[in-house]
Amino acid sequence: MFFARVMVLEFLRLAVVHDDWSRFTESIDAFVDVASSIPIAGTGVKRSILVVSSPRLVEVKRLMGLVRGFRGVKSVGLVSRYAARNNVVAVLSTVRLFRGGVLNAVLNHGSYYYREFIQGGLEYWFVVTGDAGGLISELREHADVKVIEHVDALDAARRIGRVSLTRRELDVLKAAYDAGYFNWPRDYGVNFIAGRLGVSKTTLMQELRSVIRKLAERELNRWDYLV
């Protein structure tokens, strides 16, 4: 009888400081979610999508300027921007060299880049690896490793993964957002949105609370996990 070999992988939470533009966030009030970071084979270049959140637009612009001027960064582009009263979210695209350093160490040890957040001068890395010892040893050649924690993969996925809204919840959220329900003052209220969706006001309020609760739990868990 044939049995597949089970690969032994470990899920690591790392907090590192190194000579990169991420250190600028120590003096900038911004939180950066590295939504995507893809090395281009044979080029020594990676393309990344960064989601930058800050209470002030000036902080986002300041960070963009510092990243644009950092060595090895080929380009920084603004993909989109959303501004509310107390929050600015900007989606940036970057192209930069990555030979050597933290990402190379991750790729060299059979590791899977999972997720990265940046705040307060720290890079919080979440990786899955089959060679934790080798990875950490090489990382220490390039960075000051502040935190090393072996974590439960399912717990980590729940805390830092994508929001697990149902299709119905996404439809309700989009309908409320498109109707300006979250604006102040509101463009349209609950009765209007309920009518558009063909449900009662009570049903809509229950569905909206479920959506808001899930989003709140995701954000609070993520912040708690990064501390």
mmCIF file of C-alpha atoms in Angstrom:
data_model
loop_
_atom_site.group_PDB
_atom_site.id
_atom_site.type_symbol
_atom_site.label_atom_id
_atom_site.label_comp_id
_atom_site.label_asym_id
_atom_site.label_seq_id
_atom_site.Cartn_x
_atom_site.Cartn_y
_atom_site.Cartn_z
ATOM 1 C CA MET A 1 0.000 0.000 0.000
ATOM 2 C CA PHE A 2 1.327 3.431 -0.934
ATOM 3 C CA PHE A 3 1.466 6.160 1.709
ATOM 4 C CA ALA A 4 2.298 9.734 0.762
ATOM 5 C CA ARG A 5 5.207 11.207 2.676
ATOM 6 C CA VAL A 6 3.990 13.836 5.114
ATOM 7 C CA MET A 7 5.892 17.094 4.843
ATOM 8 C CA VAL A 8 6.701 18.590 8.233
ATOM 9 C CA LEU A 9 6.204 22.329 8.101
ATOM 10 C CA GLU A 10 6.250 24.951 10.818
ATOM 11 C CA PHE A 11 4.325 28.202 10.951
ATOM 12 C CA LEU A 12 6.450 31.077 12.267
ATOM 13 C CA ARG A 13 5.645 34.587 13.389
ATOM 14 C CA LEU A 14 8.720 36.808 13.094
ATOM 15 C CA ALA A 15 9.320 40.451 13.936
ATOM 16 C CA VAL A 16 12.468 41.821 12.331
ATOM 17 C CA VAL A 17 14.295 45.128 11.928
ATOM 18 C CA HIS A 18 16.747 45.606 9.092
ATOM 19 C CA ASP A 19 18.138 48.206 6.742
ATOM 20 C CA ASP A 20 15.041 48.705 4.637
ATOM 21 C CA TRP A 21 12.447 51.426 4.040
ATOM 22 C CA SER A 22 10.221 49.716 6.629
ATOM 23 C CA ARG A 23 12.287 51.370 9.371
ATOM 24 C CA PHE A 24 10.779 54.734 8.350
ATOM 25 C CA THR A 25 7.472 53.642 9.893
ATOM 26 C CA GLU A 26 9.049 54.101 13.325
ATOM 27 C CA SER A 27 8.466 57.846 12.934
ATOM 28 C CA ILE A 28 5.440 57.742 10.616
ATOM 29 C CA ASP A 29 1.922 57.064 11.882
ATOM 30 C CA ALA A 30 1.035 54.413 9.315
ATOM 31 C CA PHE A 31 0.234 50.716 9.114
ATOM 32 C CA VAL A 32 1.344 48.819 6.006
ATOM 33 C CA ASP A 33 -0.218 45.562 4.860
ATOM 34 C CA VAL A 34 1.964 43.900 2.209
ATOM 35 C CA ALA A 35 -0.930 42.391 0.304
ATOM 36 C CA SER A 36 1.247 40.832 -2.399
ATOM 37 C CA SER A 37 4.986 40.510 -2.989
ATOM 38 C CA ILE A 38 6.068 38.522 -6.036
ATOM 39 C CA PRO A 39 9.701 37.902 -7.034
ATOM 40 C CA ILE A 40 10.146 37.870 -10.813
ATOM 41 C CA ALA A 41 12.187 34.789 -11.741
ATOM 42 C CA GLY A 42 15.734 35.448 -12.936
ATOM 43 C CA THR A 43 15.549 39.229 -12.497
ATOM 44 C CA GLY A 44 16.344 39.894 -8.839
ATOM 45 C CA VAL A 45 13.280 42.156 -8.848
ATOM 46 C CA LYS A 46 10.029 41.864 -6.915
ATOM 47 C CA ARG A 47 6.693 43.567 -7.458
ATOM 48 C CA SER A 48 4.616 44.384 -4.398
ATOM 49 C CA ILE A 49 1.204 45.765 -3.555
ATOM 50 C CA LEU A 50 1.130 47.764 -0.301
ATOM 51 C CA VAL A 51 -2.024 48.879 1.506
ATOM 52 C CA VAL A 52 -1.095 51.881 3.658
ATOM 53 C CA SER A 53 -3.481 53.085 6.377
ATOM 54 C CA SER A 54 -3.007 56.311 8.328
ATOM 55 C CA PRO A 55 -5.152 58.905 10.089
ATOM 56 C CA ARG A 56 -3.535 61.655 7.975
ATOM 57 C CA LEU A 57 -2.909 62.007 4.255
ATOM 58 C CA VAL A 58 0.359 63.846 4.910
ATOM 59 C CA GLU A 59 1.759 60.721 6.582
ATOM 60 C CA VAL A 60 0.910 58.584 3.550
ATOM 61 C CA LYS A 61 2.562 61.099 1.212
ATOM 62 C CA ARG A 62 5.621 61.284 3.434
ATOM 63 C CA LEU A 63 5.997 57.501 3.443
ATOM 64 C CA MET A 64 5.576 57.355 -0.344
ATOM 65 C CA GLY A 65 8.369 59.906 -0.762
ATOM 66 C CA LEU A 66 10.722 57.998 1.527
ATOM 67 C CA VAL A 67 10.010 54.675 -0.181
ATOM 68 C CA ARG A 68 10.467 56.234 -3.630
ATOM 69 C CA GLY A 69 13.883 57.574 -2.624
ATOM 70 C CA PHE A 70 15.139 54.370 -1.000
ATOM 71 C CA ARG A 71 17.953 52.550 -2.775
ATOM 72 C CA GLY A 72 16.921 49.668 -4.967
ATOM 73 C CA VAL A 73 13.365 50.939 -5.386
ATOM 74 C CA LYS A 74 12.703 51.298 -9.101
ATOM 75 C CA SER A 75 9.205 52.739 -8.938
ATOM 76 C CA VAL A 76 6.336 53.582 -6.600
ATOM 77 C CA GLY A 77 2.850 54.144 -7.976
ATOM 78 C CA LEU A 78 -0.468 55.133 -6.456
ATOM 79 C CA VAL A 79 -3.090 52.584 -7.502
ATOM 80 C CA SER A 80 -6.022 54.032 -5.563
ATOM 81 C CA ARG A 81 -6.828 56.110 -2.512
ATOM 82 C CA TYR A 82 -9.741 56.419 -0.118
ATOM 83 C CA ALA A 83 -10.057 59.208 2.421
ATOM 84 C CA ALA A 84 -12.559 59.460 5.259
ATOM 85 C CA ARG A 85 -12.624 61.865 8.194
ATOM 86 C CA ASN A 86 -10.131 59.978 10.373
ATOM 87 C CA ASN A 87 -8.565 57.489 7.996
ATOM 88 C CA VAL A 88 -6.731 57.432 4.704
ATOM 89 C CA VAL A 89 -6.107 54.187 2.824
ATOM 90 C CA ALA A 90 -3.756 54.186 -0.149
ATOM 91 C CA VAL A 91 -2.926 51.212 -2.347
ATOM 92 C CA LEU A 92 0.609 51.447 -3.713
ATOM 93 C CA SER A 93 2.533 49.395 -6.255
ATOM 94 C CA THR A 94 6.305 49.079 -5.948
ATOM 95 C CA VAL A 95 9.053 47.542 -8.033
ATOM 96 C CA ARG A 96 12.413 46.984 -6.358
ATOM 97 C CA LEU A 97 15.561 44.895 -6.253
ATOM 98 C CA PHE A 98 15.625 42.218 -3.572
ATOM 99 C CA ARG A 99 18.933 40.376 -3.946
ATOM 100 C CA GLY A 100 20.066 39.260 -0.508
ATOM 101 C CA GLY A 101 18.241 40.219 2.644
ATOM 102 C CA VAL A 102 15.137 38.962 4.370
ATOM 103 C CA LEU A 103 13.035 37.819 1.416
ATOM 104 C CA ASN A 104 15.957 35.945 -0.099
ATOM 105 C CA ALA A 105 16.508 34.147 3.210
ATOM 106 C CA VAL A 106 12.858 33.076 3.208
ATOM 107 C CA LEU A 107 13.078 31.791 -0.352
ATOM 108 C CA ASN A 108 16.368 29.979 0.264
ATOM 109 C CA HIS A 109 15.002 27.648 2.930
ATOM 110 C CA GLY A 110 12.022 25.991 1.319
ATOM 111 C CA SER A 111 9.769 28.542 2.956
ATOM 112 C CA TYR A 112 6.435 29.891 1.853
ATOM 113 C CA TYR A 113 5.953 33.618 2.158
ATOM 114 C CA TYR A 114 2.541 33.978 3.797
ATOM 115 C CA ARG A 115 1.870 37.509 4.989
ATOM 116 C CA GLU A 116 3.695 40.649 6.083
ATOM 117 C CA PHE A 117 2.677 43.723 8.064
ATOM 118 C CA ILE A 118 4.815 46.759 8.823
ATOM 119 C CA GLN A 119 4.427 49.207 11.691
ATOM 120 C CA GLY A 120 6.616 51.062 14.185
ATOM 121 C CA GLY A 121 9.794 50.207 12.308
ATOM 122 C CA LEU A 122 9.104 46.465 12.602
ATOM 123 C CA GLU A 123 8.327 43.983 9.861
ATOM 124 C CA TYR A 124 5.985 41.238 11.071
ATOM 125 C CA TRP A 125 6.547 38.198 8.899
ATOM 126 C CA PHE A 126 4.360 35.091 8.830
ATOM 127 C CA VAL A 127 6.001 32.215 6.988
ATOM 128 C CA VAL A 128 5.556 28.484 6.613
ATOM 129 C CA THR A 129 8.875 26.642 6.489
ATOM 130 C CA GLY A 130 10.377 23.188 6.516
ATOM 131 C CA ASP A 131 13.722 24.497 7.781
ATOM 132 C CA ALA A 132 13.026 26.831 10.703
ATOM 133 C CA GLY A 133 16.543 26.577 12.127
ATOM 134 C CA GLY A 134 18.262 27.360 8.838
ATOM 135 C CA LEU A 135 15.858 30.177 8.067
ATOM 136 C CA ILE A 136 16.315 31.891 11.430
ATOM 137 C CA SER A 137 20.098 31.489 11.245
ATOM 138 C CA GLU A 138 20.262 33.178 7.841
ATOM 139 C CA LEU A 139 17.795 35.866 8.832
ATOM 140 C CA ARG A 140 20.081 36.856 11.693
ATOM 141 C CA GLU A 141 22.813 37.557 9.157
ATOM 142 C CA HIS A 142 20.642 40.253 7.584
ATOM 143 C CA ALA A 143 18.336 41.498 10.338
ATOM 144 C CA ASP A 144 17.788 41.969 14.037
ATOM 145 C CA VAL A 145 15.187 39.308 14.826
ATOM 146 C CA LYS A 146 13.052 40.632 17.683
ATOM 147 C CA VAL A 147 10.413 37.898 17.954
ATOM 148 C CA ILE A 148 10.403 34.254 16.997
ATOM 149 C CA GLU A 149 7.201 32.392 17.742
ATOM 150 C CA HIS A 150 5.914 29.047 16.572
ATOM 151 C CA VAL A 151 2.187 29.448 16.097
ATOM 152 C CA ASP A 152 -0.803 27.312 15.305
ATOM 153 C CA ALA A 153 -1.493 27.661 11.578
ATOM 154 C CA LEU A 154 -5.294 27.590 11.905
ATOM 155 C CA ASP A 155 -5.253 30.238 14.629
ATOM 156 C CA ALA A 156 -2.919 32.444 12.602
ATOM 157 C CA ALA A 157 -5.053 32.072 9.483
ATOM 158 C CA ARG A 158 -8.133 33.080 11.468
ATOM 159 C CA ARG A 159 -6.418 36.131 12.905
ATOM 160 C CA ILE A 160 -4.567 37.499 9.891
ATOM 161 C CA GLY A 161 -6.333 35.879 6.954
ATOM 162 C CA ARG A 162 -8.861 37.443 4.668
ATOM 163 C CA VAL A 163 -12.272 38.338 5.987
ATOM 164 C CA SER A 164 -14.538 35.285 5.864
ATOM 165 C CA LEU A 165 -17.807 36.934 4.881
ATOM 166 C CA THR A 166 -20.456 34.854 3.169
ATOM 167 C CA ARG A 167 -21.638 35.741 -0.319
ATOM 168 C CA ARG A 168 -24.850 37.137 1.188
ATOM 169 C CA GLU A 169 -22.917 39.249 3.706
ATOM 170 C CA LEU A 170 -20.754 40.650 0.917
ATOM 171 C CA ASP A 171 -23.900 41.557 -1.040
ATOM 172 C CA VAL A 172 -25.373 43.330 2.010
ATOM 173 C CA LEU A 173 -22.114 45.165 2.695
ATOM 174 C CA LYS A 174 -21.798 46.304 -0.920
ATOM 175 C CA ALA A 175 -25.417 47.464 -1.033
ATOM 176 C CA ALA A 176 -24.949 49.503 2.156
ATOM 177 C CA TYR A 177 -21.651 50.943 0.965
ATOM 178 C CA ASP A 178 -22.972 51.839 -2.496
ATOM 179 C CA ALA A 179 -26.000 53.539 -0.884
ATOM 180 C CA GLY A 180 -23.729 55.742 1.242
ATOM 181 C CA TYR A 181 -24.887 54.155 4.487
ATOM 182 C CA PHE A 182 -21.434 54.585 6.045
ATOM 183 C CA ASN A 183 -21.098 58.235 5.019
ATOM 184 C CA TRP A 184 -21.767 61.046 7.466
ATOM 185 C CA PRO A 185 -24.369 62.298 7.014
ATOM 186 C CA ARG A 186 -25.778 59.145 5.449
ATOM 187 C CA ASP A 187 -26.925 59.309 1.856
ATOM 188 C CA TYR A 188 -29.586 56.645 2.362
ATOM 189 C CA GLY A 189 -30.830 54.832 5.458
ATOM 190 C CA VAL A 190 -31.808 51.305 6.392
ATOM 191 C CA ASN A 191 -35.311 51.455 4.892
ATOM 192 C CA PHE A 192 -33.938 52.343 1.452
ATOM 193 C CA ILE A 193 -31.308 49.563 1.488
ATOM 194 C CA ALA A 194 -33.791 46.989 2.808
ATOM 195 C CA GLY A 195 -36.146 47.888 -0.038
ATOM 196 C CA ARG A 196 -33.364 47.481 -2.602
ATOM 197 C CA LEU A 197 -32.540 44.027 -1.222
ATOM 198 C CA GLY A 198 -36.168 42.985 -0.770
ATOM 199 C CA VAL A 199 -35.896 42.264 2.969
ATOM 200 C CA SER A 200 -37.352 43.749 6.118
ATOM 201 C CA LYS A 201 -35.610 46.485 8.072
ATOM 202 C CA THR A 202 -35.084 44.060 10.985
ATOM 203 C CA THR A 203 -33.483 41.440 8.734
ATOM 204 C CA LEU A 204 -31.163 43.996 7.173
ATOM 205 C CA MET A 205 -30.040 45.308 10.565
ATOM 206 C CA GLN A 206 -29.270 41.757 11.743
ATOM 207 C CA GLU A 207 -27.237 41.071 8.599
ATOM 208 C CA LEU A 208 -25.350 44.367 8.860
ATOM 209 C CA ARG A 209 -24.473 43.714 12.502
ATOM 210 C CA SER A 210 -23.110 40.285 11.549
ATOM 211 C CA VAL A 211 -20.901 41.870 8.877
ATOM 212 C CA ILE A 212 -19.648 44.645 11.164
ATOM 213 C CA ARG A 213 -18.936 42.173 13.954
ATOM 214 C CA LYS A 214 -16.821 39.972 11.673
ATOM 215 C CA LEU A 215 -14.878 42.968 10.381
ATOM 216 C CA ALA A 216 -14.332 44.276 13.913
ATOM 217 C CA GLU A 217 -13.136 40.869 15.171
ATOM 218 C CA ARG A 218 -10.725 40.560 12.250
ATOM 219 C CA GLU A 219 -9.174 43.958 12.938
ATOM 220 C CA LEU A 220 -8.992 43.571 16.729
ATOM 221 C CA ASN A 221 -7.500 40.078 16.453
ATOM 222 C CA ARG A 222 -4.930 41.269 13.936
ATOM 223 C CA TRP A 223 -3.761 44.116 16.147
ATOM 224 C CA ASP A 224 -3.637 41.841 19.196
ATOM 225 C CA TYR A 225 -1.579 39.345 17.206
ATOM 226 C CA LEU A 226 1.004 41.912 16.145
ATOM 227 C CA VAL A 227 1.725 43.175 19.647
#
